[in-house]
């Protein structure tokens, strides 16, 4: 998975979780709002919490959100957080 693909997935993920999309296998977490979902993702990324991300997106998506390389994952997470913070500035 490329960094771009991971960022795209992470951008769509919170909204999908907020509206309660589920899978037939394991279920990802659900949130009351897109903002709450995004906050949970950001919190997990800032904490470098792999298990937290898997819980948020569901274990069936582990191969989509994690590359298998912790160094590459942290780099992608850092890029995502930078992009997220840039796009979510209070004006």
Coordinates of C-alpha atoms in Angstrom, one line a residue:
X1 CA 0.0 0.0 0.0
X2 CA 1.3 3.4 -0.9
X3 CA 1.3 6.4 1.5
X4 CA -1.3 8.0 -0.8
X5 CA -3.6 5.0 -0.6
X6 CA -3.3 5.0 3.2
X7 CA -4.1 8.7 3.4
X8 CA -7.2 8.2 1.2
X9 CA -8.4 5.3 3.3
X10 CA -7.8 7.2 6.5
X11 CA -9.7 10.2 5.1
X12 CA -12.7 8.1 4.1
X13 CA -12.6 5.9 7.2
X14 CA -13.9 8.3 9.8
X15 CA -16.9 9.3 7.7
X16 CA -17.7 5.6 7.0
X17 CA -17.4 4.8 10.6
X18 CA -19.6 7.7 11.7
X19 CA -22.5 6.5 9.5
X20 CA -22.2 3.0 10.9
X21 CA -21.0 1.0 8.0
X22 CA -20.2 -2.6 9.1
X23 CA -18.9 -5.7 7.7
X24 CA -20.1 -9.3 7.9
X25 CA -17.0 -10.3 9.8
X26 CA -15.7 -8.1 12.6
X27 CA -17.2 -4.8 13.1
X28 CA -15.3 -1.5 13.2
X29 CA -16.1 1.0 15.9
X30 CA -18.9 3.4 15.3
X31 CA -19.0 7.1 16.3
X32 CA -21.7 9.7 16.9
X33 CA -20.2 12.1 14.3
X34 CA -17.5 12.3 11.7
X35 CA -15.7 14.7 14.0
X36 CA -15.6 12.1 16.8
X37 CA -14.4 9.5 14.3
X38 CA -11.7 11.7 13.0
X39 CA -10.6 12.6 16.6
X40 CA -10.3 8.9 17.4
X41 CA -8.2 8.2 14.3
X42 CA -5.9 11.2 15.1
X43 CA -5.6 10.2 18.7
X44 CA -4.6 6.6 17.7
X45 CA -2.1 7.9 15.1
X46 CA -0.5 10.4 17.5
X47 CA -0.1 7.6 20.1
X48 CA 1.2 5.3 17.4
X49 CA -1.4 2.8 18.5
X50 CA -1.6 0.1 15.9
X51 CA -4.2 -1.9 18.0
X52 CA -6.3 1.3 18.4
X53 CA -6.4 1.8 14.6
X54 CA -7.3 -1.8 14.1
X55 CA -10.1 -1.4 16.6
X56 CA -11.4 1.8 14.9
X57 CA -11.4 0.4 11.3
X58 CA -12.0 -3.3 12.3
X59 CA -9.7 -6.2 12.1
X60 CA -10.9 -7.1 8.6
X61 CA -9.2 -3.9 7.4
X62 CA -5.9 -4.4 9.1
X63 CA -4.2 -5.2 5.8
X64 CA -5.5 -1.9 4.4
X65 CA -4.5 0.4 7.2
X66 CA -1.2 -1.3 8.1
X67 CA 1.6 -2.1 5.7
X68 CA 3.3 -4.7 7.8
X69 CA 6.3 -2.4 8.1
X70 CA 6.2 -0.3 11.3
X71 CA 8.7 2.2 10.0
X72 CA 6.6 2.8 6.8
X73 CA 3.4 2.9 8.9
X74 CA 4.8 5.6 11.2
X75 CA 6.0 7.7 8.2
X76 CA 2.5 7.4 6.5
X77 CA 0.8 8.3 9.8
X78 CA 3.1 11.3 10.2
X79 CA 2.2 12.5 6.7
X80 CA -1.5 12.0 7.3
X81 CA -1.3 13.9 10.6
X82 CA 0.5 16.8 8.9
X83 CA -2.1 16.9 6.1
X84 CA -5.0 16.6 8.6
X85 CA -3.7 19.5 10.7
X86 CA -3.1 21.6 7.6
X87 CA -6.6 21.1 6.4
X88 CA -8.3 21.4 9.8
X89 CA -7.0 24.8 10.9
X90 CA -9.4 27.0 12.6
X91 CA -9.8 30.2 10.6

